Tab-separated table of N, CA and C in Angstrom:
chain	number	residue	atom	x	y	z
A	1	UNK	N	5.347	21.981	-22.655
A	1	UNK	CA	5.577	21.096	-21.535
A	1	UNK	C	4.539	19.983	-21.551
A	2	UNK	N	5.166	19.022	-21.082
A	2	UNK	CA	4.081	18.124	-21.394
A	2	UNK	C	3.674	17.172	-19.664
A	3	UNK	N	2.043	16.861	-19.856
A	3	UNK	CA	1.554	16.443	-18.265
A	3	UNK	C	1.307	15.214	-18.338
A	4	UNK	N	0.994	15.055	-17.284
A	4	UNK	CA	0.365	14.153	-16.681
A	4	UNK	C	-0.890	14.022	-15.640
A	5	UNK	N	-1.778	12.678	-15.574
A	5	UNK	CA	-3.054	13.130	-14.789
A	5	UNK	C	-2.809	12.241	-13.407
A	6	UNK	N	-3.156	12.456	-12.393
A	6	UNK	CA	-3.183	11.992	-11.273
A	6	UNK	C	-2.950	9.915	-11.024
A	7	UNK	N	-4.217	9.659	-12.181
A	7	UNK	CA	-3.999	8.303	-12.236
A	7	UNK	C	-2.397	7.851	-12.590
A	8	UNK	N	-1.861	8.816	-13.777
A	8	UNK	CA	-0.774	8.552	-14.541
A	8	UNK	C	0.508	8.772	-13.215
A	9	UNK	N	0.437	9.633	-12.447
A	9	UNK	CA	1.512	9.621	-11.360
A	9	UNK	C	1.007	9.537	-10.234
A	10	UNK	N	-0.037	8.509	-9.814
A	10	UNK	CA	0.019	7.688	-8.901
A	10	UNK	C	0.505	6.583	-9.669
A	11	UNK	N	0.259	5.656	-10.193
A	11	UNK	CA	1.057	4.657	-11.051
A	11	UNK	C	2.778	4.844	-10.858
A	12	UNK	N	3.196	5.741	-11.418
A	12	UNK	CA	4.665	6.030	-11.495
A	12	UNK	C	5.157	6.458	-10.208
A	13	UNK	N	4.655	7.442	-9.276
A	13	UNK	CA	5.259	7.299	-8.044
A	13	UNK	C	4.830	5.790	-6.959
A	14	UNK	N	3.896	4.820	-7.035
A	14	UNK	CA	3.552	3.610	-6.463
A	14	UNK	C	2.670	4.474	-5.181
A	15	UNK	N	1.762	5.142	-5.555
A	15	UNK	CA	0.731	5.564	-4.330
A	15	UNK	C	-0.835	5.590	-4.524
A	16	UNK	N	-1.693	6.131	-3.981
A	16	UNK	CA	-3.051	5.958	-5.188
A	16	UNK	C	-2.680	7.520	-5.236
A	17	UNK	N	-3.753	7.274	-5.949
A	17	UNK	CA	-4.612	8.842	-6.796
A	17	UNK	C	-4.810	9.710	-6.169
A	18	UNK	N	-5.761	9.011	-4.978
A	18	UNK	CA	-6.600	9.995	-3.786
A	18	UNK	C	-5.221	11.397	-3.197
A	19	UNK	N	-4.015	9.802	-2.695
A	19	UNK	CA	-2.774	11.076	-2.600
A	19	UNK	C	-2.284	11.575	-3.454
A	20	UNK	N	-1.925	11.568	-4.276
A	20	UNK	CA	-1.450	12.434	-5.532
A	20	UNK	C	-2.761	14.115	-5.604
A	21	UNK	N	-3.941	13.361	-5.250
A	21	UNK	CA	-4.627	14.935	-5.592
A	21	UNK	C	-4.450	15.355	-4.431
A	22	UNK	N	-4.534	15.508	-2.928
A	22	UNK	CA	-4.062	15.815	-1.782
A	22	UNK	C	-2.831	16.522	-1.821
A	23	UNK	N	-1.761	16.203	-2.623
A	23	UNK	CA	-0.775	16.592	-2.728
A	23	UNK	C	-0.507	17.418	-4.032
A	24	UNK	N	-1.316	18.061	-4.550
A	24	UNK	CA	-1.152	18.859	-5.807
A	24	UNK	C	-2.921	19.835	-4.767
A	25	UNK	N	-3.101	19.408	-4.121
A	25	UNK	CA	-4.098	20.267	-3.652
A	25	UNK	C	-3.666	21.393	-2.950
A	26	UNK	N	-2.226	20.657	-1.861
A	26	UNK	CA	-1.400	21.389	-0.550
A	26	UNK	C	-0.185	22.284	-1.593
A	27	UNK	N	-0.152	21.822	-3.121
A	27	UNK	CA	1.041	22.542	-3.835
A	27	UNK	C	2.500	21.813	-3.581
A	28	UNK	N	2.215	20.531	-2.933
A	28	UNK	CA	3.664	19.924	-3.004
A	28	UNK	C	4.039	19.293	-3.974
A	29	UNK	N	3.706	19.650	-4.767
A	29	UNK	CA	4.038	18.893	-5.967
A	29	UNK	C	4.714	20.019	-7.262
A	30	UNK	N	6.011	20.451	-7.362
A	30	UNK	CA	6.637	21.356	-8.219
A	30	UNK	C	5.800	21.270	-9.772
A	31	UNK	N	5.445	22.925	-9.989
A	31	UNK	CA	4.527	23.249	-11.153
A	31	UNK	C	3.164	22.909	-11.520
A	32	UNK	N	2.526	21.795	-10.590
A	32	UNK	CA	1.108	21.475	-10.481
A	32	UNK	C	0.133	22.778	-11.120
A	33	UNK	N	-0.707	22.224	-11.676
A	33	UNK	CA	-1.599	23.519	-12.174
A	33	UNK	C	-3.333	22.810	-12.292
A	34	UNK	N	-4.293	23.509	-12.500
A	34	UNK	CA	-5.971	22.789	-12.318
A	34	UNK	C	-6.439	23.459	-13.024
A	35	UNK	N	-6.531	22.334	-13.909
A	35	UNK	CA	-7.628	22.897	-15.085
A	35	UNK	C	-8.983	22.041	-15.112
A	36	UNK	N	-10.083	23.221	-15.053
A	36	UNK	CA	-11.149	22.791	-14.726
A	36	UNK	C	-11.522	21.640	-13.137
A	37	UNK	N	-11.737	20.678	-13.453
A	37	UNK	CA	-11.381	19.258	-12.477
A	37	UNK	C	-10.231	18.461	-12.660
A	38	UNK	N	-9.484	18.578	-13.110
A	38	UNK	CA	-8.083	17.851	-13.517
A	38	UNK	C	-7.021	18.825	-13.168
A	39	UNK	N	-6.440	18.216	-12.381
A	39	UNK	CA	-5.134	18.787	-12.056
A	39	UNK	C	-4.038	17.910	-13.408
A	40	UNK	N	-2.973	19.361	-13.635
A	40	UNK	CA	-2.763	19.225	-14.880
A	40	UNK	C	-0.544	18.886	-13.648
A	41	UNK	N	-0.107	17.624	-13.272
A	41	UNK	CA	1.243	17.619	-13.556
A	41	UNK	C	2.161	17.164	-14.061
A	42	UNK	N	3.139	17.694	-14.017
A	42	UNK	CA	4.326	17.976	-15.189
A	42	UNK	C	4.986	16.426	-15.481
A	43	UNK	N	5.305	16.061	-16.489
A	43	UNK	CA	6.062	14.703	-16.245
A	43	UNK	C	6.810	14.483	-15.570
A	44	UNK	N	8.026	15.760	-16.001
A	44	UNK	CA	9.070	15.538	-15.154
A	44	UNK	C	9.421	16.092	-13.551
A	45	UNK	N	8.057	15.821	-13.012
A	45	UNK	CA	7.900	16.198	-11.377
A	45	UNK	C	8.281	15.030	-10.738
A	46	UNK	N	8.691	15.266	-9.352
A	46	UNK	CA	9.444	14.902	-8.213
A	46	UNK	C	8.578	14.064	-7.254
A	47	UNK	N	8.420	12.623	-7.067
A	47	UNK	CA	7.426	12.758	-5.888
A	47	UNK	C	7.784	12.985	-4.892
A	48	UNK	N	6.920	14.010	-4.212
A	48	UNK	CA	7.617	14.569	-2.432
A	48	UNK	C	7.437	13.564	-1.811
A	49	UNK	N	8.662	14.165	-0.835
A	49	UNK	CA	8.813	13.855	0.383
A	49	UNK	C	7.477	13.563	1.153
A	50	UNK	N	7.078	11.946	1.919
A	50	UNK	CA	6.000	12.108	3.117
A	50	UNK	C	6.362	12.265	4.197
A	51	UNK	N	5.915	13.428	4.429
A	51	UNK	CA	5.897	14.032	5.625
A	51	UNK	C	5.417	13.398	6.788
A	52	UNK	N	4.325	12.277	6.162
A	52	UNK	CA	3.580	11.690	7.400
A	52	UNK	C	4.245	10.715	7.848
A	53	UNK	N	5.968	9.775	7.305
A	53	UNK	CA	6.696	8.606	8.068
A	53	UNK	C	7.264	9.685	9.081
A	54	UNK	N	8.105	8.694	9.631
A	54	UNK	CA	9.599	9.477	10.835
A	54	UNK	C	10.537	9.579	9.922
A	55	UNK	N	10.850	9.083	8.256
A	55	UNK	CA	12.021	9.264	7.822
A	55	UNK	C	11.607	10.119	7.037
A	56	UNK	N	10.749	10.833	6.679
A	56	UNK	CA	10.013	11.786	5.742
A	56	UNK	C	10.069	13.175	6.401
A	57	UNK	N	9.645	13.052	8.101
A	57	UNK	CA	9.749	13.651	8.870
A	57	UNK	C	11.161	14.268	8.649
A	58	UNK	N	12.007	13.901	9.037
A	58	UNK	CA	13.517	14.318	9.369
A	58	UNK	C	14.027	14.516	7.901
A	59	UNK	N	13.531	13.980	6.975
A	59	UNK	CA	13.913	14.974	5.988
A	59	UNK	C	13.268	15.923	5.338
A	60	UNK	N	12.492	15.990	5.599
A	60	UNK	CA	10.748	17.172	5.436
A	60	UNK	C	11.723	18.736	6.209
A	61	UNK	N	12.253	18.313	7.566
A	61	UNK	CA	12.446	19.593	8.721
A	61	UNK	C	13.854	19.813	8.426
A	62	UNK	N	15.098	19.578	7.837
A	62	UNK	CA	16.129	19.621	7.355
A	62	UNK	C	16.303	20.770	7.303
C-alpha cells in the first residue's frame, strides 16, 4: 500500500497540515497509522467530512 505524509494531503484535500494531523489524531481519517512522528496515510483516503460547518454538520449526524 502505498502513503502519504500530512503535507502531501493537506495539498490534495486544499486544508493545512495542522488539520490533516488533528484529523488522523481523532482517527477520521480511514486506515491512518503513526510511525514514529509521522503519521503514515493511505493515498487512496477520503477527506472527511467537517464536522465543524452546518453542512458538515447535517451530514456528519445522518
Amino acid at each position: 500500500m502505498e502513503y502519504m505524509s500530512c503535507p502531501e494531503a493537506a495539498k490534495k484535500w486544499g486544508i493545512s497540515g495542522r488539520r490533516v494531523q488533528i484529523l488522523c489524531r481523532e482517527k477520521r481519517i480511514q486506515g491512518v497509522s503513526k510511525l514514529g512522528y509521522m503519521w503514515l496515510i493511505p493515498k487512496d483516503a477520503e477527506k472527511p467530512i467537517d464536522g465543524r460547518t452546518k453542512q458538515g454538520k447535517e451530514l456528519y449526524h445522518e
